[in-house]
XYZ file of C-alpha atoms in Angstrom:
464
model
C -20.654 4.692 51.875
C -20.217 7.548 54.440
C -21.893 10.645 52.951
C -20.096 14.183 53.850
C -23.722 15.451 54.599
C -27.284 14.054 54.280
C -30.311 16.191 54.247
C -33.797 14.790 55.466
C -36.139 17.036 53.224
C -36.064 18.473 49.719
C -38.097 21.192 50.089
C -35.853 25.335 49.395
C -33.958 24.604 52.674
C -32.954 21.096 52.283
C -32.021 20.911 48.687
C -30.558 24.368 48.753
C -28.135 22.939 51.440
C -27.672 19.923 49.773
C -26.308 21.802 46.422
C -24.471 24.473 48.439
C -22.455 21.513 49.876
C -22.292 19.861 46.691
C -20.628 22.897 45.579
C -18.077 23.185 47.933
C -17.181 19.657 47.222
C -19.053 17.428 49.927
C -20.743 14.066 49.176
C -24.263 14.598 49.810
C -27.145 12.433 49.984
C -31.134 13.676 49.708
C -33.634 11.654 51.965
C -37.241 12.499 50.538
C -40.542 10.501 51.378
C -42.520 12.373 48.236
C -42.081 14.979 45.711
C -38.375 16.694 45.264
C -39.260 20.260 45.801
C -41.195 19.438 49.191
C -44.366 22.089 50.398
C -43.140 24.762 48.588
C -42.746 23.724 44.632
C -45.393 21.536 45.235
C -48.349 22.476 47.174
C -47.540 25.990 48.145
C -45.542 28.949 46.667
C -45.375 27.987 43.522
C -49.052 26.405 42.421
C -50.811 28.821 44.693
C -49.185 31.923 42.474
C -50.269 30.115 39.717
C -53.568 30.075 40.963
C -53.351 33.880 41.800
C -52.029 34.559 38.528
C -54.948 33.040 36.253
C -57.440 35.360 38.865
C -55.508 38.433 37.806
C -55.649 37.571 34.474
C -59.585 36.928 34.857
C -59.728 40.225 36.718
C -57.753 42.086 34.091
C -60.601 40.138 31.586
C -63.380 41.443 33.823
C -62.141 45.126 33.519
C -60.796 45.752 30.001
C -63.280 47.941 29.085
C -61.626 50.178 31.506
C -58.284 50.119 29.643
C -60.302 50.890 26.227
C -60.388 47.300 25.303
C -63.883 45.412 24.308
C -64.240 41.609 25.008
C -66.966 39.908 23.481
C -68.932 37.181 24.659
C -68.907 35.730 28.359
C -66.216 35.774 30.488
C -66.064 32.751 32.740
C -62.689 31.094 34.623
C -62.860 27.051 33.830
C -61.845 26.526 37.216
C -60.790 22.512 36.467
C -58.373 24.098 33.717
C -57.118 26.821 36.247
C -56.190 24.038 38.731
C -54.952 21.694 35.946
C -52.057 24.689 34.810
C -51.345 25.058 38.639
C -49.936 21.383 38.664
C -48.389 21.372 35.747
C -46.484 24.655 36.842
C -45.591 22.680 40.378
C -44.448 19.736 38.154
C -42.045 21.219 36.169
C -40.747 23.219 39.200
C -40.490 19.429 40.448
C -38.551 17.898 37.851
C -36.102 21.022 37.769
C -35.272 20.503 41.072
C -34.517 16.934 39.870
C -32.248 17.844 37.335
C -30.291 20.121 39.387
C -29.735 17.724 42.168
C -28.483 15.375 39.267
C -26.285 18.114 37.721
C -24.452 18.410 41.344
C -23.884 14.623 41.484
C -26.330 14.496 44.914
C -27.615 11.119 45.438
C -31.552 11.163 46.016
C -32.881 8.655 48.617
C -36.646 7.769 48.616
C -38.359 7.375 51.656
C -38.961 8.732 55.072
C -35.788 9.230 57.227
C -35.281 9.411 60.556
C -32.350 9.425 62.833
C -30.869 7.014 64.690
C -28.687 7.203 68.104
C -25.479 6.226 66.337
C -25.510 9.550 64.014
C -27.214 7.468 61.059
C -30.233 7.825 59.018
C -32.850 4.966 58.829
C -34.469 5.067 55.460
C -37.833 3.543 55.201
C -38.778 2.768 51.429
C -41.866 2.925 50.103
C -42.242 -0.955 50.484
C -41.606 -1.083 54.531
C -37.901 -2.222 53.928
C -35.822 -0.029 55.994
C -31.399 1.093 55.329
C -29.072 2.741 57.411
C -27.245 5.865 55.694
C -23.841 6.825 57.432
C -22.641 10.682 57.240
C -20.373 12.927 59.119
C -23.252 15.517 59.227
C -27.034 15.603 59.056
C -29.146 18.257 58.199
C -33.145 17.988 59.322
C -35.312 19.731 56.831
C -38.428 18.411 56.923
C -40.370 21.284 57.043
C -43.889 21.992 58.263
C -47.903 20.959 57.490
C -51.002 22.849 57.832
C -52.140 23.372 61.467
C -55.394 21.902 62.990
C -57.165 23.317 64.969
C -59.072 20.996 67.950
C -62.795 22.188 66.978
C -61.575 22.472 63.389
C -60.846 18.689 62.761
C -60.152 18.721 58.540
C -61.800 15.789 56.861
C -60.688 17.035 53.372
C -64.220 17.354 52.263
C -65.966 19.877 54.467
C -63.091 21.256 55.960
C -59.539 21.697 54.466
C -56.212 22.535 54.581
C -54.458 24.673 52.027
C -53.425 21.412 50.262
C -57.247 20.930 49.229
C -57.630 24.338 48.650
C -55.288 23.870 45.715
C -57.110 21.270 44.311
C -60.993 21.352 44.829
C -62.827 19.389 41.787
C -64.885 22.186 41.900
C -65.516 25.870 42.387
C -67.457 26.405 45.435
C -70.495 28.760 45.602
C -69.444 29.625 49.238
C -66.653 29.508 52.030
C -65.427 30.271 55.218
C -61.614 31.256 55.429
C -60.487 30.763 59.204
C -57.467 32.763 59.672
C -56.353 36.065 57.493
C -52.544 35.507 57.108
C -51.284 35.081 53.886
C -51.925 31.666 52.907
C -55.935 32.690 54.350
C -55.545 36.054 52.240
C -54.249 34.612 48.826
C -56.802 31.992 48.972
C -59.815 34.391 50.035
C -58.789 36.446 47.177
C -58.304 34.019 44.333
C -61.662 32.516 45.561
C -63.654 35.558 45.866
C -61.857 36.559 42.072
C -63.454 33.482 40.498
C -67.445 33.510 42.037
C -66.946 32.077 45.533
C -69.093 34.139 48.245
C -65.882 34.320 50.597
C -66.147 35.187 54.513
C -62.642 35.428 55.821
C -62.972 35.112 59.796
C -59.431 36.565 61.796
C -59.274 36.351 65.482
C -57.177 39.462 65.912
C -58.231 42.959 65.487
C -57.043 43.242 62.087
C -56.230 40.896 58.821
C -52.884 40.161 58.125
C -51.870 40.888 61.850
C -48.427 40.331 61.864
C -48.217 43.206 58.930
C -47.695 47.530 59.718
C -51.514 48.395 60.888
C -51.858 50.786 58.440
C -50.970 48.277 55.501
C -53.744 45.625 57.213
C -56.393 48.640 57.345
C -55.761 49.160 53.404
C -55.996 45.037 53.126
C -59.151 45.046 55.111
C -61.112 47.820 52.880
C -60.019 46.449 49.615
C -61.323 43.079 50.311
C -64.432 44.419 51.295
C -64.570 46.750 48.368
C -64.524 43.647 46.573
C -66.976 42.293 48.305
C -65.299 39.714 50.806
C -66.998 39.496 54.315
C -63.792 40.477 56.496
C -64.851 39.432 60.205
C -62.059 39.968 62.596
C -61.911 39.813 66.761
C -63.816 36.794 65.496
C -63.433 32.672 65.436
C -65.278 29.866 64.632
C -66.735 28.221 67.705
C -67.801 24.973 65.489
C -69.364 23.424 62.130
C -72.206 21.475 61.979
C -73.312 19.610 58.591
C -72.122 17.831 55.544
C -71.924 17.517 52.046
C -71.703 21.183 50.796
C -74.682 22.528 53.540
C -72.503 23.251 56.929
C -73.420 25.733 59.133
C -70.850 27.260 60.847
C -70.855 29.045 64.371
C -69.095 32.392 64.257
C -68.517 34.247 67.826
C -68.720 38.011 66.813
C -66.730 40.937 67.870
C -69.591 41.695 69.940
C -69.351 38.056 71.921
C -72.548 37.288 69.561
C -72.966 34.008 67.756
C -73.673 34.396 64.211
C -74.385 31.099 61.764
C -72.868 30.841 58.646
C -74.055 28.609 55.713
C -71.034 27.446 53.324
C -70.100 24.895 51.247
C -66.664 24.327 52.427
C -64.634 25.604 55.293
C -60.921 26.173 54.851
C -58.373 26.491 58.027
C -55.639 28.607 56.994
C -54.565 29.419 60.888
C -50.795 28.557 60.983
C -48.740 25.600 60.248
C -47.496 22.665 62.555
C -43.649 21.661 62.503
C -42.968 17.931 61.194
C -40.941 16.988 63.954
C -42.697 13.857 64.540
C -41.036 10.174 64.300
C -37.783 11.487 62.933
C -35.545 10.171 65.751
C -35.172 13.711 67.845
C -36.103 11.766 70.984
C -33.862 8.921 70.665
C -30.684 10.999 69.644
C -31.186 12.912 72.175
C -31.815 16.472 70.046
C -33.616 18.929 72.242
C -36.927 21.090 71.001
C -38.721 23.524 72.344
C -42.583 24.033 71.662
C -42.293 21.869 69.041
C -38.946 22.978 67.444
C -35.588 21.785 67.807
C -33.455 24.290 69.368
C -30.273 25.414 67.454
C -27.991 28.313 67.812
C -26.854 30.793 64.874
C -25.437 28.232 62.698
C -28.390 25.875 63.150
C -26.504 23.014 65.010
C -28.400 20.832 67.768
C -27.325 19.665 70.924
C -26.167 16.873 69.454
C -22.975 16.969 67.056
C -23.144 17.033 63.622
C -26.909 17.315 63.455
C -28.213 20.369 62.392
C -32.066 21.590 61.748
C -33.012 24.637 59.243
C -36.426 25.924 58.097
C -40.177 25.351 59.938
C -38.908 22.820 62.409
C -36.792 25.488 64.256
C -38.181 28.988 65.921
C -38.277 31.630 63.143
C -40.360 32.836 60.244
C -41.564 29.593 58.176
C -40.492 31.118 55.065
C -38.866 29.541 51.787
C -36.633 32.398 51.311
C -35.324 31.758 55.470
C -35.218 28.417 54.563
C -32.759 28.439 52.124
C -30.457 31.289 53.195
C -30.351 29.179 56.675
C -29.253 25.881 54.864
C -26.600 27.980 52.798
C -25.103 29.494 56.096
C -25.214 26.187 57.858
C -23.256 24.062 54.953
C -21.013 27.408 54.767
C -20.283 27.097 58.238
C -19.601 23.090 58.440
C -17.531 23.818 55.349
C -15.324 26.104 57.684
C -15.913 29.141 55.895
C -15.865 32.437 57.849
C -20.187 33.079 57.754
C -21.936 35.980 59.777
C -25.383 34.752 60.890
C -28.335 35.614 59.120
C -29.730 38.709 60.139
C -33.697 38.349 61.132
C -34.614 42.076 61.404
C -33.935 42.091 57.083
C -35.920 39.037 56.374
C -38.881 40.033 53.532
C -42.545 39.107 53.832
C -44.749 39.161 51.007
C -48.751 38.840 50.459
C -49.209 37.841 46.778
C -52.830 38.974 46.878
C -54.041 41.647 44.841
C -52.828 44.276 45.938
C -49.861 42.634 47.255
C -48.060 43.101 50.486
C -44.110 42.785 50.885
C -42.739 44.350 54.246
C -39.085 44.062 55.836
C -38.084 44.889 59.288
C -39.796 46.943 62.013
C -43.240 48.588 62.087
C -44.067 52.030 63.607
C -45.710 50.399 66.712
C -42.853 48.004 67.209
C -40.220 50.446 66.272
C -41.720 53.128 69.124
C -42.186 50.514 71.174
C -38.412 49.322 70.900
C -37.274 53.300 72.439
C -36.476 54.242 68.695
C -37.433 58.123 68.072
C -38.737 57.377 64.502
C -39.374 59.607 61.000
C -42.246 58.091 59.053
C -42.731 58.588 55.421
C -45.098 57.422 52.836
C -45.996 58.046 49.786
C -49.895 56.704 47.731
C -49.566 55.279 44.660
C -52.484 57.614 43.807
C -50.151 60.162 43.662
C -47.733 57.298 41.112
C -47.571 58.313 36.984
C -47.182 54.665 37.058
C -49.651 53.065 39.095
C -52.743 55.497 37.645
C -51.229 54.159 34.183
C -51.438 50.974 34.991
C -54.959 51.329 36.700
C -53.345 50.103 39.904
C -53.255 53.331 41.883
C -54.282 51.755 45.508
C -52.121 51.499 48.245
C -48.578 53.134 49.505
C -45.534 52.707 50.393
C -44.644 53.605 54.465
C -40.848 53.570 55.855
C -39.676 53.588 58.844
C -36.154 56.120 60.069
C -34.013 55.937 63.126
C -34.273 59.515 63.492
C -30.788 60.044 64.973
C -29.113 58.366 63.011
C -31.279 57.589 59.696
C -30.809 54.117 59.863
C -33.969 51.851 58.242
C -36.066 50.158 60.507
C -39.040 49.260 58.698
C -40.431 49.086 55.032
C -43.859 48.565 54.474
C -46.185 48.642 51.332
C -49.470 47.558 49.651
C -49.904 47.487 46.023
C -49.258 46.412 42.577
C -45.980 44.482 42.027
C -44.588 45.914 45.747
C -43.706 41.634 45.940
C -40.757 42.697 43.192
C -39.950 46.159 45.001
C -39.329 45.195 48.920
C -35.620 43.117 47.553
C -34.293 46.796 47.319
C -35.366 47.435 50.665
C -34.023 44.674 52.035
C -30.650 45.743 50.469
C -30.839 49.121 51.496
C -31.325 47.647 55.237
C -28.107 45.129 54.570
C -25.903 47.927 53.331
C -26.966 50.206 56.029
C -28.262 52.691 53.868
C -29.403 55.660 55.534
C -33.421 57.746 54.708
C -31.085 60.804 52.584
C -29.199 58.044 50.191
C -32.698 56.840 48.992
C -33.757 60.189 48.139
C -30.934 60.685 46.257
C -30.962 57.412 44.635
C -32.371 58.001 41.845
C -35.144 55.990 40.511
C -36.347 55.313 36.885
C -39.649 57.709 35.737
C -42.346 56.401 35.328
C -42.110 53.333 37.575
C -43.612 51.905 40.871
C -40.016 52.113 42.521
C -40.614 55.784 42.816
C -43.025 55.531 45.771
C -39.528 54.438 47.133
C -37.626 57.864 46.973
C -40.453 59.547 47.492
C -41.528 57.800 51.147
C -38.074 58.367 51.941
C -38.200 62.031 51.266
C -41.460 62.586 53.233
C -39.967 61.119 56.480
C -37.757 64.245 55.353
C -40.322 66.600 54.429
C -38.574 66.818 51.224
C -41.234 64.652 49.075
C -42.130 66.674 45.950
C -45.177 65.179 43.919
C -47.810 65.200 47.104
């Protein structure tokens, strides 16, 4: 059989593109060497929120006095049964993904593909044995792993990946986070939430460093109101030690050394591309850095191949992910597709508070020649948020002052994760800083730090 398309990876770019086809008639084939779903449904978005979600719930526990509500007896997480939920949650994610690839007749091939130099995909099974699958277009989706670092070799014992992190057999009485972006943040937090002593050790100036330096500054002093050791312009020179008793080597923002005991040590400092063994070299598909190169409808030098997601340079991001593999089966479909504008992409933190940003900051924004309006607006100053108990944080945007154009949305706090989407819409629709503020927004809610950021870049805001 000669398959219309074939996509090498189920994770949410390759089996997004694979149904998108499906649906616009194609014959499409699935090549996955484990679970349908790949990183993400498995052993990242989805279990780690499910992870976050139980700390909330623990923290919520912790604190009900505070909302007038007495809990007797102790309060203690059963970590094992916290973990135990987090599969099951990825599981079922799993076997959804299962049925809908079913549902849109795809045909799911099990093993690890690769391509060949005659536009085919070698399939090797599980048992060594090895077919050739024919189509008239291949997608490469095969997504990304956690990085190593060269004096931070994991062993899956004393130092992990965030893999490990999701599945300890149990709760550690210490460790050392190495790297503060979000997978380092969400894991520092749930951590810290349940017991763990947590030192979370960033080698830039500030934690979450690709975020607005305002929102990182907030990040910083709520971890370490909750007690998480926050060392940044810092990295971990080595680990000596085994078996739960490792002391690690931490060079200072001072150029001191400082040792560390820990139980376990978990890298969290970027992710590595899985672009090895998969044929690129012997088609002839060119990378760069580690990442194939592709232009804005994700096809390679080669024709009919195409690559999508955290093989290729961009944000490694589910959400990217997917919408690339939908405009790249739009586009060999011969539909009329814009490419996917990067400046509206969404980030979002699913610590406590959350982060969720979209486009520019204020640095990069200046920096760019843009004469800017900032406004922002505390939830301290929220009906909502003091309500809800969640009053820390803000909400910052960022104006073209000329022309009111948004550049930038940035905020910190409860539920901002479900907020940034209208953002991101505003940005798409080219909304300008005066059609928020007159948008009007439901009382009492969260979404009204929205209106009223807006009208501060204005200096229209009314409740501060």
């Amino acid at each position: 059989m000669i398959y219309d398309l074939i996509v090498v990876g189920s994770g949410p770019g390759g089996y997004v593109a694979a149904i998108r086809g499906a649906q616009l008639g194609m014959n499409v084939a699935v090549v996955e060497r484990s679970e349908l779903g790949g990183i993400c449904l498995n052993w990242g978005c989805i279990p780690t929120k499910s992870l976050l979600k139980s700390a909330q719930v623990y923290d919520y526990m912790k604190h009900s006095a505070d909302y007038g509500i007495a809990v007797e007896g102790e309060i203690k997480p059963d970590f094992e049964k916290i973990v135990a939920r987090s599969r099951g949650v990825a599981e079922k994610m799993s076997g959804g993904i299962q049925y809908l690839l079913k549902k849109n007749k795809i045909t799911v091939i099990n093993g690890f593909g690769k391509l060949t130099t005659n536009k085919q995909v070698e399939v090797t099974a599980e048992d060594g044995s090895k077919t050739n699958y024919e189509a008239k277009n291949i997608i490469l989706a095969t997504g990304a792993r956690s990085r190593e670092l060269p004096n931070l070799p994991q062993d899956g014992k004393n130092i992990i990946g965030y893999r490990k992190a999701l599945t300890l057999e149990k709760l550690p009485k210490s460790m050392i986070i190495v790297g503060s972006g979000a997978i380092g943040s969400e894991f520092a937090y749930f951590y810290n939430s349940l017991g763990t002593k947590v030192t979370l050790v960033e080698f830039l100036p500030t934690i979450l460093p690709v975020e607005d330096e305002e929102v990182s500054k907030q990040m910083g002093r709520s971890f370490k109101k909750n007690k998480i050791n926050v060392m940044v312009n810092s990295s971990v020179e080595s680990v000596e030690g085994s078996d739960g008793n490792l002391k690690v080597n931490i060079k200072n923002k001072k150029g001191e050394i400082e040792v560390h005991e820990c139980e376990i040590v978990l890298s969290a400092v970027g992710i590595t591309p899985n672009t090895e063994n998969i044929g690129l070299e012997e088609a002839g598909v060119a990378t760069e850095r580690g990442r194939v190169v592709v232009d804005d409808y994700y096809r390679t030098n080669v024709e009919g191949v195409y690559a999508i997601g955290d093989i290729i340079a961009g944000p490694a991001l589910a959400h990217v992910a997917s919408a690339e593999g939908i405009c790249c089966v739009e586009k060999i479909s011969g539909m009329k597709v814009d490419p996917i504008d990067y400046t509206t992409i969404p980030g979002c933190t699913y610590t406590t508070p959350e982060v969720a940003s979209m486009g520019l900051t204020e640095k990069a924004a200046t920096e760019a020649g843009h004469e800017i309006k900032v406004g922002k607006f505390p939830f301290s100053a929220s009906g909502k948020a003091s309500a809800a108990g969640a009053n820390e944080g803000f909400v910052k945007l960022v104006f073209d002052a000329k022309y009111g154009e948004l550049l930038g949305a940035h905020m910190v706090g409860a539920n901002v994760t479900e907020m940034i989407a209208e953002l991101v819409t505003a940005r798409k629709l080219e909304t300008t800083g005066h059609e928020l503020i007159k948008a009007i927004h439901p009382h009492p809610t969260m979404s009204e730090a929205i209106m009223e950021a807006a009208a501060a870049a204005y200096d229209e805001v009314i409740h501060i």
